[in-house]
Amino acid sequence: MRQTRRFLLAVSLAAAITLSGCSLFGDSASDVTEKETAEKVIQNTEADTASGQDNTETESPDSWETQPVTETEKLQETNAPVQADSAREQAQHILLGMTLEEKVGQMFLVTPEMIDMYTDGSVISCNDSITENIQKYHLGGIVLFEGNILNRTQTAEMIAEFQSASDTGLFIGVDEEGGIVSRIGRNPEMDCTWFPNMREIGDTNDTSKAYEAGDTIGREIRELGFNLDFAPVADVATNPENTVIGDRAFSSDPQVAAAMVAQEIYGLHNNNVASSIKHFPGHGDTSTDSHTGFSATDQDLEGLRSTEFVPFKAGIGAGTDMVMVSHIAAPAVTGNNDPASLSFEMITGLLRDELGYDGVVITDSLQMGAITEYYTASEAVLASLNAGADIFLMPAYLGESYNAVLNAVQDGSIPESRIDESVMRILQVKINRNILS
């Protein structure tokens, strides 16, 4: 595959990055070119929401002019990706040339530490071990955290080296939400914009601020070589006791959150950065943290439909590239305590069939306590695969997880056609976002 299908990747980023800094916060929304209107995104979500929702306007920061969110809010989509039919045809052609091992590898997105046998601590450069394992496992992507990101030159060079090791182009992902979850913006050495928590933007009721955040973040991280942002947060902050989401969410009002989510997606896409809305089916109502252990929502299905699903429907309507599924349980919906990330009813029954989403489904980190306390690495990835997920984010043990999927296909437990479904979705996103060329 390396000889027949090696794609040109961003290996020369570092030289360009050292000459340009990230833009300062405050780019005028009037500088954004308006492409097309998508009124139906909000109208459709409102039509499915129970009446009586509290839409009280919240006071916004004095420095921002507010505009009310109305049911005719106009959402702008920019920089349309490759035509769907064209991307599908290209993906099909690529898929036909892939081995089973290569296809399985596309379904894994890991940290560099998971594939580095040499470094003690955070990886800050590519080395032979990382290069070897990117190729050995045919990885689909890498996610970076604060410890990996020191300065602009180091980050750009490292990402370019990761990409040069891959035959198919890597997702290079990061959590750059703004506020407390800003792996890049909080580091002054990166000379990038640090936006406030999204709740502060949501409180303005001015959707152009959400677009501006997405557009600025997208432009700045793409300059460094990132092509995937695990954002925006599509949760609805309905539980005051919730500390894991809290002000990371745009609003406690699902309609406001929906409008903001759609606009931030458009801003990211304007810079060819893939979006991943999170944390389906909605983590804003929980009172416990799935990072540390079992977490559940008390919502029944009607409650999810009228509240939690509203921003996700808007995000899907806006063309999000991925939906990240959380590890929270919803016993009033599924009748059990299975995490959503491992639940066929949640992923296939609700996200895909009811909400009509046919894009990439990625799990939240499979190293979180809600998973590791109850499942082995191989059990988690196989359950997630059977539930309908396409990408496994940070499984506890890469080798064990990769081999579990590979062996399940080879022994007939899982049909190869199931792997093909996921890889087709993954490849189409990579084509649309110019990760493959």
Short mmCIF file of C-alpha atoms in Angstrom, two decimals:
data_model
loop_
_atom_site.label_atom_id
_atom_site.label_comp_id
_atom_site.label_asym_id
_atom_site.label_seq_id
_atom_site.Cartn_x
_atom_site.Cartn_y
_atom_site.Cartn_z
CA MET A 1 0.00 0.00 0.00
CA ARG A 2 2.88 2.38 0.78
CA GLN A 3 4.15 2.18 -2.82
CA THR A 4 0.77 2.39 -4.52
CA ARG A 5 -1.06 4.89 -2.38
CA ARG A 6 1.16 7.28 -0.45
CA PHE A 7 -0.54 10.62 -0.10
CA LEU A 8 1.09 14.03 -0.08
CA LEU A 9 0.83 15.39 3.45
CA ALA A 10 1.71 18.56 5.32
CA VAL A 11 5.40 17.87 5.78
CA SER A 12 6.50 21.46 5.19
CA LEU A 13 4.33 23.07 7.87
CA ALA A 14 7.14 24.03 10.22
CA ALA A 15 8.77 26.52 7.88
CA ALA A 16 5.51 28.33 7.30
CA ILE A 17 4.48 28.26 10.95
CA THR A 18 7.61 29.97 12.20
CA LEU A 19 6.81 32.94 9.97
CA SER A 20 3.21 33.47 11.04
CA GLY A 21 1.54 33.86 14.41
CA CYS A 22 -2.07 33.16 15.26
CA SER A 23 -4.57 35.96 14.92
CA LEU A 24 -5.70 37.94 17.93
CA PHE A 25 -9.21 37.62 19.34
CA GLY A 26 -11.57 40.18 17.95
CA ASP A 27 -11.78 39.47 14.20
CA SER A 28 -14.95 41.20 13.10
CA ALA A 29 -17.85 38.94 12.26
CA SER A 30 -18.41 41.18 9.25
CA ASP A 31 -15.20 39.79 7.76
CA VAL A 32 -16.81 36.35 7.46
CA THR A 33 -18.24 35.73 4.01
CA GLU A 34 -21.81 34.49 4.17
CA LYS A 35 -22.42 31.54 1.88
CA GLU A 36 -25.89 30.16 2.45
CA THR A 37 -28.77 30.17 4.90
CA ALA A 38 -29.79 27.14 6.94
CA GLU A 39 -32.90 28.28 8.77
CA LYS A 40 -34.30 24.75 8.85
CA VAL A 41 -31.67 23.55 11.30
CA ILE A 42 -33.15 25.59 14.13
CA GLN A 43 -36.75 25.44 12.91
CA ASN A 44 -36.66 21.64 12.79
CA THR A 45 -35.15 21.29 16.24
CA GLU A 46 -37.67 23.72 17.71
CA ALA A 47 -40.54 21.82 16.14
CA ASP A 48 -39.43 18.69 17.97
CA THR A 49 -39.04 20.39 21.34
CA ALA A 50 -41.75 20.41 23.98
CA SER A 51 -43.41 23.77 24.53
CA GLY A 52 -42.87 25.79 27.68
CA GLN A 53 -39.08 25.99 27.45
CA ASP A 54 -37.60 28.88 29.45
CA ASN A 55 -36.07 31.21 26.87
CA THR A 56 -35.21 34.06 29.22
CA GLU A 57 -32.40 36.14 27.76
CA THR A 58 -29.28 36.19 29.91
CA GLU A 59 -27.10 39.23 30.49
CA SER A 60 -23.96 39.11 28.37
CA PRO A 61 -20.48 40.57 28.84
CA ASP A 62 -20.49 44.35 28.40
CA SER A 63 -17.89 44.16 25.65
CA TRP A 64 -20.17 42.16 23.35
CA GLU A 65 -23.25 43.43 21.59
CA THR A 66 -26.10 40.96 21.91
CA GLN A 67 -28.53 39.74 19.30
CA PRO A 68 -31.49 37.58 20.31
CA VAL A 69 -31.71 34.05 19.00
CA THR A 70 -34.98 33.71 17.11
CA GLU A 71 -36.59 30.75 15.47
CA THR A 72 -35.55 32.21 12.12
CA GLU A 73 -31.89 32.48 13.11
CA LYS A 74 -29.84 32.31 9.94
CA LEU A 75 -26.94 29.90 10.06
CA GLN A 76 -24.17 30.27 7.55
CA GLU A 77 -22.26 27.37 6.02
CA THR A 78 -18.99 28.18 4.36
CA ASN A 79 -16.29 26.46 2.41
CA ALA A 80 -18.41 23.48 1.38
CA PRO A 81 -16.47 20.20 1.41
CA VAL A 82 -15.91 17.89 -1.54
CA GLN A 83 -19.21 16.85 -3.12
CA ALA A 84 -20.62 13.84 -1.27
CA ASP A 85 -20.77 11.61 -4.35
CA SER A 86 -17.19 12.45 -5.29
CA ALA A 87 -15.90 11.81 -1.75
CA ARG A 88 -17.80 8.53 -1.61
CA GLU A 89 -16.35 7.37 -4.92
CA GLN A 90 -12.83 8.31 -3.87
CA ALA A 91 -13.26 6.55 -0.53
CA GLN A 92 -14.58 3.42 -2.24
CA HIS A 93 -11.58 3.37 -4.56
CA ILE A 94 -9.17 3.69 -1.64
CA LEU A 95 -11.01 1.08 0.41
CA LEU A 96 -10.69 -1.50 -2.37
CA GLY A 97 -6.90 -1.22 -2.16
CA MET A 98 -6.68 -1.65 1.62
CA THR A 99 -5.81 -4.80 3.53
CA LEU A 100 -7.86 -5.85 6.53
CA GLU A 101 -5.03 -4.77 8.82
CA GLU A 102 -4.99 -1.31 7.27
CA LYS A 103 -8.74 -0.95 7.59
CA VAL A 104 -8.79 -1.96 11.25
CA GLY A 105 -6.01 0.51 12.02
CA GLN A 106 -8.06 3.40 10.66
CA MET A 107 -10.48 2.85 13.52
CA PHE A 108 -7.94 3.74 16.22
CA LEU A 109 -7.07 7.24 17.42
CA VAL A 110 -4.42 7.26 20.14
CA THR A 111 -2.00 9.45 22.07
CA PRO A 112 1.65 9.45 20.97
CA GLU A 113 2.58 8.02 24.37
CA MET A 114 0.63 4.87 23.51
CA ILE A 115 2.96 4.14 20.59
CA ASP A 116 6.28 5.35 22.01
CA MET A 117 8.58 2.82 23.62
CA TYR A 118 11.32 5.33 24.42
CA THR A 119 9.98 8.48 26.04
CA ASP A 120 9.31 8.68 29.77
CA GLY A 121 6.62 11.33 30.08
CA SER A 122 4.96 13.45 27.41
CA VAL A 123 6.04 12.99 23.81
CA ILE A 124 7.27 16.25 22.25
CA SER A 125 8.80 14.91 19.03
CA CYS A 126 8.46 11.98 16.67
CA ASN A 127 10.94 9.12 16.99
CA ASP A 128 11.59 5.73 15.39
CA SER A 129 9.26 3.92 17.79
CA ILE A 130 6.35 6.21 16.97
CA THR A 131 7.03 6.01 13.23
CA GLU A 132 7.25 2.23 13.40
CA ASN A 133 3.98 1.88 15.29
CA ILE A 134 2.05 4.34 13.11
CA GLN A 135 2.98 2.02 10.24
CA LYS A 136 2.61 -1.24 12.14
CA TYR A 137 -0.93 -0.47 13.28
CA HIS A 138 -1.87 1.67 10.23
CA LEU A 139 -3.29 4.20 12.67
CA GLY A 140 -6.16 6.49 11.82
CA GLY A 141 -5.12 9.35 14.03
CA ILE A 142 -3.31 10.87 16.99
CA VAL A 143 -4.63 13.16 19.72
CA LEU A 144 -2.38 15.66 21.49
CA PHE A 145 -2.65 17.12 24.99
CA GLU A 146 -1.00 20.02 26.83
CA GLY A 147 2.17 18.08 27.58
CA ASN A 148 2.76 17.44 23.88
CA ILE A 149 2.36 21.10 22.90
CA LEU A 150 5.30 23.31 23.92
CA ASN A 151 5.57 25.98 21.23
CA ARG A 152 4.60 26.65 17.64
CA THR A 153 7.70 25.33 15.88
CA GLN A 154 7.98 22.17 17.99
CA THR A 155 4.27 21.36 17.57
CA ALA A 156 4.21 21.94 13.81
CA GLU A 157 7.37 19.91 13.24
CA MET A 158 6.14 17.01 15.37
CA ILE A 159 2.78 16.89 13.58
CA ALA A 160 4.46 17.01 10.17
CA GLU A 161 6.70 14.10 11.17
CA PHE A 162 3.69 12.09 12.36
CA GLN A 163 1.98 12.72 9.03
CA SER A 164 5.04 11.75 7.01
CA ALA A 165 4.97 8.32 8.68
CA SER A 166 1.40 7.59 7.56
CA ASP A 167 0.22 6.14 4.26
CA THR A 168 -3.33 7.44 4.54
CA GLY A 169 -3.07 10.71 6.42
CA LEU A 170 -3.72 10.99 10.14
CA PHE A 171 -6.42 12.76 12.04
CA ILE A 172 -4.45 15.07 14.33
CA GLY A 173 -6.94 15.91 17.04
CA VAL A 174 -7.06 18.22 20.02
CA ASP A 175 -9.57 19.39 22.62
CA GLU A 176 -9.74 23.09 21.84
CA GLU A 177 -13.13 24.12 23.17
CA GLY A 178 -12.18 27.46 24.67
CA GLY A 179 -12.23 28.19 28.39
CA ILE A 180 -10.96 25.53 30.74
CA VAL A 181 -10.50 22.96 27.97
CA SER A 182 -7.99 24.71 25.72
CA ARG A 183 -4.87 22.65 25.11
CA ILE A 184 -3.43 25.32 22.81
CA GLY A 185 -5.00 28.67 23.70
CA ARG A 186 -3.98 28.50 27.36
CA ASN A 187 -0.30 28.13 26.41
CA PRO A 188 1.21 31.62 25.86
CA GLU A 189 4.03 30.07 23.81
CA MET A 190 1.49 29.14 21.13
CA ASP A 191 0.51 32.77 20.50
CA CYS A 192 -3.09 31.71 19.86
CA THR A 193 -6.47 32.98 21.01
CA TRP A 194 -7.79 31.76 24.34
CA PHE A 195 -11.54 32.06 24.16
CA PRO A 196 -13.72 32.14 27.28
CA ASN A 197 -15.89 29.21 28.32
CA MET A 198 -18.62 28.66 25.76
CA ARG A 199 -21.26 29.50 28.38
CA GLU A 200 -20.01 33.09 28.25
CA ILE A 201 -20.53 33.13 24.49
CA GLY A 202 -23.92 31.43 24.81
CA ASP A 203 -25.05 34.05 27.31
CA THR A 204 -24.69 36.75 24.65
CA ASN A 205 -27.39 35.09 22.52
CA ASP A 206 -25.24 36.27 19.60
CA THR A 207 -24.55 33.33 17.32
CA SER A 208 -21.94 35.28 15.36
CA LYS A 209 -19.72 34.95 18.45
CA ALA A 210 -19.93 31.16 18.19
CA TYR A 211 -19.05 31.33 14.51
CA GLU A 212 -16.14 33.65 15.32
CA ALA A 213 -14.86 31.21 17.94
CA GLY A 214 -15.04 28.27 15.54
CA ASP A 215 -13.51 30.21 12.68
CA THR A 216 -10.63 31.59 14.76
CA ILE A 217 -9.89 28.31 16.51
CA GLY A 218 -10.11 26.46 13.21
CA ARG A 219 -7.74 28.83 11.44
CA GLU A 220 -5.21 28.88 14.26
CA ILE A 221 -5.03 25.14 14.88
CA ARG A 222 -5.01 24.30 11.17
CA GLU A 223 -1.93 26.52 10.76
CA LEU A 224 -0.18 24.24 13.26
CA GLY A 225 -1.22 21.04 11.47
CA PHE A 226 -4.28 20.01 13.48
CA ASN A 227 -7.23 18.89 11.38
CA LEU A 228 -9.72 17.70 14.01
CA ASP A 229 -11.16 19.58 16.97
CA PHE A 230 -13.12 17.66 19.59
CA ALA A 231 -15.64 20.48 19.72
CA PRO A 232 -18.13 22.00 20.05
CA VAL A 233 -19.70 20.77 23.27
CA ALA A 234 -23.33 20.01 22.41
CA ASP A 235 -24.44 19.22 25.95
CA VAL A 236 -27.21 21.22 27.63
CA ALA A 237 -26.19 22.44 31.09
CA THR A 238 -29.41 21.59 32.90
CA ASN A 239 -27.94 20.24 36.16
CA PRO A 240 -26.34 22.90 38.43
CA GLU A 241 -24.49 20.12 40.27
CA ASN A 242 -22.75 19.02 37.08
CA THR A 243 -19.05 19.91 37.30
CA VAL A 244 -17.67 17.91 34.37
CA ILE A 245 -19.59 19.97 31.78
CA GLY A 246 -20.85 23.10 33.53
CA ASP A 247 -19.75 26.25 31.70
CA ARG A 248 -18.23 24.23 28.87
CA ALA A 249 -21.79 24.04 27.47
CA PHE A 250 -23.26 27.03 25.65
CA SER A 251 -26.49 27.14 27.60
CA SER A 252 -29.11 25.48 29.77
CA ASP A 253 -31.57 26.32 26.98
CA PRO A 254 -31.45 23.64 24.27
CA GLN A 255 -32.48 26.07 21.53
CA VAL A 256 -29.70 28.52 22.35
CA ALA A 257 -27.19 25.67 22.58
CA ALA A 258 -28.40 24.32 19.23
CA ALA A 259 -27.92 27.62 17.42
CA MET A 260 -24.46 28.12 18.90
CA VAL A 261 -23.32 24.57 18.15
CA ALA A 262 -24.29 24.87 14.48
CA GLN A 263 -22.46 28.17 14.08
CA GLU A 264 -19.26 26.94 15.71
CA ILE A 265 -19.27 23.94 13.38
CA TYR A 266 -19.53 26.25 10.38
CA GLY A 267 -16.59 28.27 11.67
CA LEU A 268 -14.40 25.18 12.07
CA HIS A 269 -15.39 23.88 8.65
CA ASN A 270 -14.51 27.22 7.08
CA ASN A 271 -10.91 26.25 7.82
CA ASN A 272 -11.23 22.60 6.81
CA VAL A 273 -11.01 21.47 10.42
CA ALA A 274 -13.19 18.46 11.20
CA SER A 275 -15.68 18.93 14.03
CA SER A 276 -16.67 16.38 16.65
CA ILE A 277 -19.70 17.37 18.71
CA LYS A 278 -19.92 15.81 22.16
CA HIS A 279 -20.97 14.09 24.46
CA PHE A 280 -23.95 12.13 23.07
CA PRO A 281 -26.61 11.45 24.35
CA GLY A 282 -25.91 14.49 26.57
CA HIS A 283 -23.65 14.77 29.63
CA GLY A 284 -25.09 18.03 30.96
CA ASP A 285 -27.74 16.44 33.15
CA THR A 286 -25.45 14.11 35.10
CA SER A 287 -24.13 14.75 38.60
CA THR A 288 -21.12 12.41 38.40
CA ASP A 289 -18.05 12.35 36.17
CA SER A 290 -17.55 9.46 33.73
CA HIS A 291 -13.79 10.14 33.81
CA THR A 292 -13.66 8.59 37.26
CA GLY A 293 -16.41 5.96 37.25
CA PHE A 294 -20.03 5.10 36.56
CA SER A 295 -22.18 8.02 35.47
CA ALA A 296 -25.82 8.08 34.42
CA THR A 297 -28.62 10.37 33.38
CA ASP A 298 -32.10 10.05 34.86
CA GLN A 299 -33.69 11.32 31.66
CA ASP A 300 -36.20 9.12 29.88
CA LEU A 301 -36.43 9.07 26.09
CA GLU A 302 -38.90 11.95 25.89
CA GLY A 303 -36.65 14.00 28.14
CA LEU A 304 -33.67 13.34 25.89
CA ARG A 305 -35.69 14.22 22.80
CA SER A 306 -36.94 17.52 24.19
CA THR A 307 -33.64 18.65 25.72
CA GLU A 308 -30.40 16.76 25.16
CA PHE A 309 -30.97 15.76 21.54
CA VAL A 310 -31.82 19.28 20.34
CA PRO A 311 -28.23 20.58 19.95
CA PHE A 312 -27.10 17.24 18.53
CA LYS A 313 -29.79 17.44 15.85
CA ALA A 314 -28.62 20.96 15.03
CA GLY A 315 -25.01 19.78 14.85
CA ILE A 316 -25.96 16.92 12.56
CA GLY A 317 -27.94 19.34 10.41
CA ALA A 318 -24.90 21.61 10.23
CA GLY A 319 -22.82 18.73 8.87
CA THR A 320 -20.64 17.76 11.81
CA ASP A 321 -17.92 15.32 10.78
CA MET A 322 -18.09 13.28 13.97
CA VAL A 323 -20.27 12.69 16.99
CA MET A 324 -18.45 11.70 20.17
CA VAL A 325 -20.46 9.27 22.27
CA SER A 326 -20.01 9.46 26.03
CA HIS A 327 -19.80 6.67 28.59
CA ILE A 328 -22.88 7.73 30.53
CA ALA A 329 -25.68 5.23 31.04
CA ALA A 330 -29.35 6.00 30.46
CA PRO A 331 -31.22 3.22 32.27
CA ALA A 332 -34.62 4.87 31.80
CA VAL A 333 -34.02 4.59 28.05
CA THR A 334 -32.11 1.35 27.58
CA GLY A 335 -33.24 -0.61 30.64
CA ASN A 336 -29.65 -1.28 31.69
CA ASN A 337 -26.49 0.45 32.90
CA ASP A 338 -24.45 -0.02 29.73
CA PRO A 339 -22.40 3.05 28.76
CA ALA A 340 -23.79 4.84 25.71
CA SER A 341 -20.48 4.23 23.92
CA LEU A 342 -21.09 0.47 24.13
CA SER A 343 -24.86 0.55 23.59
CA PHE A 344 -26.41 -0.59 20.30
CA GLU A 345 -29.67 1.10 21.27
CA MET A 346 -27.93 4.42 21.86
CA ILE A 347 -25.61 4.50 18.85
CA THR A 348 -27.52 2.59 16.20
CA GLY A 349 -31.07 2.85 17.48
CA LEU A 350 -31.12 6.51 18.48
CA LEU A 351 -28.14 8.36 17.00
CA ARG A 352 -28.17 6.67 13.62
CA ASP A 353 -31.76 5.52 13.10
CA GLU A 354 -33.80 8.15 14.95
CA LEU A 355 -31.57 11.20 14.46
CA GLY A 356 -30.52 10.06 10.99
CA TYR A 357 -26.78 10.44 11.53
CA ASP A 358 -24.59 8.52 9.09
CA GLY A 359 -21.24 10.18 9.80
CA VAL A 360 -18.35 9.06 11.95
CA VAL A 361 -19.14 7.98 15.51
CA ILE A 362 -16.16 8.20 17.85
CA THR A 363 -16.12 7.02 21.44
CA ASP A 364 -14.99 9.21 24.27
CA SER A 365 -11.65 8.09 25.69
CA LEU A 366 -11.77 4.39 26.48
CA GLN A 367 -9.28 4.98 29.30
CA MET A 368 -11.93 6.70 31.41
CA GLY A 369 -13.05 5.09 34.66
CA ALA A 370 -16.58 4.41 33.42
CA ILE A 371 -14.98 1.90 31.01
CA THR A 372 -11.80 0.63 32.65
CA GLU A 373 -13.51 -0.25 35.95
CA TYR A 374 -15.90 -2.65 34.22
CA TYR A 375 -14.38 -3.80 30.91
CA THR A 376 -11.07 -5.03 29.55
CA ALA A 377 -9.59 -3.15 26.61
CA SER A 378 -10.69 -5.81 24.14
CA GLU A 379 -14.19 -6.09 25.62
CA ALA A 380 -14.67 -2.35 25.32
CA VAL A 381 -13.64 -2.03 21.67
CA LEU A 382 -15.64 -5.07 20.56
CA ALA A 383 -18.76 -3.91 22.39
CA SER A 384 -18.35 -0.44 20.91
CA LEU A 385 -17.88 -1.86 17.43
CA ASN A 386 -20.99 -4.00 17.75
CA ALA A 387 -22.89 -0.97 19.03
CA GLY A 388 -22.07 0.97 15.86
CA ALA A 389 -18.99 3.08 16.65
CA ASP A 390 -16.40 3.82 13.96
CA ILE A 391 -13.39 5.14 15.90
CA PHE A 392 -12.05 3.97 19.25
CA LEU A 393 -10.46 6.87 21.09
CA MET A 394 -7.51 5.99 23.32
CA PRO A 395 -8.22 2.35 24.21
CA ALA A 396 -6.48 1.18 27.37
CA TYR A 397 -4.07 -1.07 25.44
CA LEU A 398 -3.58 -0.50 21.74
CA GLY A 399 -2.07 -3.87 20.82
CA GLU A 400 -4.71 -5.85 22.70
CA SER A 401 -7.53 -3.76 21.25
CA TYR A 402 -6.26 -3.81 17.68
CA ASN A 403 -5.74 -7.57 17.73
CA ALA A 404 -9.16 -8.14 19.28
CA VAL A 405 -10.86 -6.43 16.34
CA LEU A 406 -8.58 -8.08 13.78
CA ASN A 407 -9.11 -11.55 15.27
CA ALA A 408 -12.88 -11.08 15.50
CA VAL A 409 -13.03 -10.42 11.76
CA GLN A 410 -10.65 -13.24 10.92
CA ASP A 411 -12.62 -15.80 12.96
CA GLY A 412 -15.94 -14.64 11.50
CA SER A 413 -17.35 -13.12 14.70
CA ILE A 414 -17.60 -9.75 12.96
CA PRO A 415 -18.07 -9.50 9.18
CA GLU A 416 -15.46 -7.52 7.28
CA SER A 417 -18.32 -5.56 5.74
CA ARG A 418 -18.90 -4.03 9.19
CA ILE A 419 -15.31 -2.75 9.21
CA ASP A 420 -15.78 -1.45 5.67
CA GLU A 421 -18.79 0.62 6.77
CA SER A 422 -16.72 2.43 9.38
CA VAL A 423 -13.68 2.92 7.20
CA MET A 424 -15.82 4.35 4.39
CA ARG A 425 -17.10 6.99 6.80
CA ILE A 426 -13.59 7.73 8.07
CA LEU A 427 -12.10 8.05 4.60
CA GLN A 428 -14.86 10.38 3.44
CA VAL A 429 -14.12 12.77 6.30
CA LYS A 430 -10.41 12.65 5.49
CA ILE A 431 -11.18 13.43 1.85
CA ASN A 432 -13.61 16.23 2.72
CA ARG A 433 -11.11 17.88 5.06
CA ASN A 434 -8.13 17.50 2.71
CA ILE A 435 -6.36 15.09 5.02
CA LEU A 436 -6.02 12.78 2.04
CA SER A 437 -4.88 14.28 -1.24
#
